[in-house]
Amino acid sequence: MDDYRRIADGMAADIAAGRLRPGDRLPTQREFARRRGIAASTAARVYRELAGRGLTVGEVGRGTFVRASPRTADPAVAEPAEGRVDLEFNHPVVPGQSALLAAGIAPLLRPDVLESATRPVGPAGTAAAPAPPP
């Protein structure tokens, strides 16, 4: 196993055990390297590994902190990797839903309408939906 991962595993264990608590500020990478007797590049890899695991967060000009809670690896609501996608999560099922959806999508079959519907909109809005007054 790489040395930096072993060090990151030890720090992750310290976080899990509460020895490093949410909001605790970690030493600078240079100070961390000096205390551990490791190269600065190894310390940088340890910090990147901890951030990649969702255990720490860096704030420019402030430092690196233990996260309040580890980020989740998966989204809160996940669809199965294969099979049908349940659109009930997006909108309620109503009678005649397929016909309503088809009627709404039909105009997009024209390339000019599709291009207009998908181009970026500036701060002034569009002719159909201008930006609200300040």
Short mmCIF file of C-alpha atoms in Angstrom, two decimals:
data_model
loop_
_atom_site.label_atom_id
_atom_site.label_comp_id
_atom_site.label_asym_id
_atom_site.label_seq_id
_atom_site.Cartn_x
_atom_site.Cartn_y
_atom_site.Cartn_z
CA MET A 1 0.00 0.00 0.00
CA ASP A 2 1.23 3.53 -0.72
CA ASP A 3 2.54 5.44 2.30
CA TYR A 4 0.18 8.37 1.74
CA ARG A 5 -2.85 6.04 1.80
CA ARG A 6 -1.68 4.46 5.05
CA ILE A 7 -1.38 7.92 6.60
CA ALA A 8 -4.78 8.92 5.20
CA ASP A 9 -6.28 5.70 6.63
CA GLY A 10 -4.89 6.64 10.04
CA MET A 11 -6.37 10.12 9.85
CA ALA A 12 -9.70 8.68 8.66
CA ALA A 13 -9.65 6.42 11.73
CA ASP A 14 -8.96 9.47 13.93
CA ILE A 15 -11.98 11.20 12.39
CA ALA A 16 -14.20 8.14 12.83
CA ALA A 17 -13.10 7.77 16.47
CA GLY A 18 -13.72 11.44 17.22
CA ARG A 19 -10.07 12.29 17.86
CA LEU A 20 -10.41 14.73 14.94
CA ARG A 21 -13.81 16.37 15.16
CA PRO A 22 -15.94 18.21 12.61
CA GLY A 23 -14.63 21.73 12.15
CA ASP A 24 -11.14 20.93 13.42
CA ARG A 25 -8.51 22.71 11.38
CA LEU A 26 -5.67 20.54 10.11
CA PRO A 27 -2.13 21.91 10.06
CA THR A 28 -0.82 23.33 6.82
CA GLN A 29 0.53 20.68 4.48
CA ARG A 30 4.06 21.92 5.09
CA GLU A 31 3.61 21.72 8.88
CA PHE A 32 1.94 18.31 8.57
CA ALA A 33 4.90 17.04 6.52
CA ARG A 34 7.41 18.41 9.03
CA ARG A 35 5.60 16.82 12.02
CA ARG A 36 5.35 13.44 10.28
CA GLY A 37 8.83 13.50 8.79
CA ILE A 38 7.47 13.04 5.26
CA ALA A 39 7.92 14.90 1.99
CA ALA A 40 5.65 17.87 1.29
CA SER A 41 4.44 16.08 -1.84
CA THR A 42 3.35 13.11 0.29
CA ALA A 43 1.49 15.45 2.65
CA ALA A 44 -0.27 16.99 -0.36
CA ARG A 45 -1.33 13.51 -1.52
CA VAL A 46 -2.67 12.70 1.98
CA TYR A 47 -4.76 15.88 2.00
CA ARG A 48 -6.06 15.17 -1.53
CA GLU A 49 -6.96 11.61 -0.49
CA LEU A 50 -8.89 12.83 2.57
CA ALA A 51 -10.75 15.40 0.48
CA GLY A 52 -11.49 12.74 -2.15
CA ARG A 53 -13.00 10.55 0.55
CA GLY A 54 -15.19 13.47 1.62
CA LEU A 55 -13.59 13.70 5.06
CA THR A 56 -12.05 17.16 4.73
CA VAL A 57 -12.71 20.38 2.91
CA GLY A 58 -10.19 23.05 1.98
CA GLU A 59 -10.99 26.74 2.10
CA VAL A 60 -8.65 29.04 0.18
CA GLY A 61 -6.84 31.32 2.58
CA ARG A 62 -8.27 29.59 5.67
CA GLY A 63 -6.96 26.03 5.64
CA THR A 64 -8.18 22.46 5.60
CA PHE A 65 -10.95 21.39 7.96
CA VAL A 66 -12.61 18.13 8.98
CA ARG A 67 -16.03 18.04 7.32
CA ALA A 68 -19.15 18.21 9.48
CA SER A 69 -20.30 14.93 7.95
CA PRO A 70 -18.80 12.74 5.26
CA ARG A 71 -20.40 13.30 1.89
CA THR A 72 -22.40 10.40 0.58
CA ALA A 73 -21.01 8.48 -2.35
CA ASP A 74 -24.42 7.95 -3.94
CA PRO A 75 -27.24 10.37 -4.68
CA ALA A 76 -30.14 10.36 -2.22
CA VAL A 77 -32.51 8.87 -4.80
CA ALA A 78 -31.00 6.42 -7.24
CA GLU A 79 -32.56 4.53 -10.10
CA PRO A 80 -31.42 1.02 -10.96
CA ALA A 81 -28.53 0.89 -13.39
CA GLU A 82 -30.55 -1.23 -15.81
CA GLY A 83 -34.20 -1.45 -16.67
CA ARG A 84 -36.94 1.13 -16.75
CA VAL A 85 -36.57 4.58 -15.23
CA ASP A 86 -39.49 5.50 -12.97
CA LEU A 87 -40.51 9.04 -13.95
CA GLU A 88 -42.92 9.18 -11.02
CA PHE A 89 -40.08 10.84 -9.11
CA ASN A 90 -40.20 13.73 -11.61
CA HIS A 91 -43.93 14.36 -11.91
CA PRO A 92 -47.19 12.77 -10.87
CA VAL A 93 -48.83 10.22 -13.12
CA VAL A 94 -52.02 11.64 -14.62
CA PRO A 95 -54.60 10.21 -17.01
CA GLY A 96 -53.54 10.80 -20.61
CA GLN A 97 -50.00 11.61 -19.52
CA SER A 98 -48.35 10.10 -22.60
CA ALA A 99 -50.51 12.16 -24.98
CA LEU A 100 -49.82 15.34 -22.98
CA LEU A 101 -46.10 14.66 -23.00
CA ALA A 102 -46.09 13.88 -26.72
CA ALA A 103 -47.94 17.12 -27.48
CA GLY A 104 -45.42 19.08 -25.42
CA ILE A 105 -42.42 17.49 -27.12
CA ALA A 106 -43.79 17.57 -30.71
CA PRO A 107 -42.75 21.18 -31.47
CA LEU A 108 -39.17 20.34 -30.53
CA LEU A 109 -38.97 17.98 -33.50
CA ARG A 110 -38.37 21.03 -35.71
CA PRO A 111 -34.64 21.86 -35.70
CA ASP A 112 -35.25 25.64 -35.55
CA VAL A 113 -37.52 25.31 -32.51
CA LEU A 114 -35.13 22.88 -30.78
CA GLU A 115 -32.19 25.23 -31.40
CA SER A 116 -34.15 28.15 -29.98
CA ALA A 117 -35.24 26.18 -26.93
CA THR A 118 -31.71 25.02 -26.07
CA ARG A 119 -29.61 28.13 -26.64
CA PRO A 120 -28.31 30.12 -23.67
CA VAL A 121 -30.49 32.97 -22.41
CA GLY A 122 -28.89 36.25 -21.36
CA PRO A 123 -29.87 38.40 -18.39
CA ALA A 124 -32.49 40.24 -20.49
CA GLY A 125 -34.52 37.05 -20.90
CA THR A 126 -36.31 36.20 -24.15
CA ALA A 127 -39.10 37.90 -26.08
CA ALA A 128 -41.54 35.33 -24.70
CA ALA A 129 -40.22 35.61 -21.15
CA PRO A 130 -38.40 38.88 -20.50
CA ALA A 131 -36.44 39.34 -17.30
CA PRO A 132 -38.40 40.90 -14.42
CA PRO A 133 -37.75 44.58 -13.73
CA PRO A 134 -35.09 45.28 -11.07
#
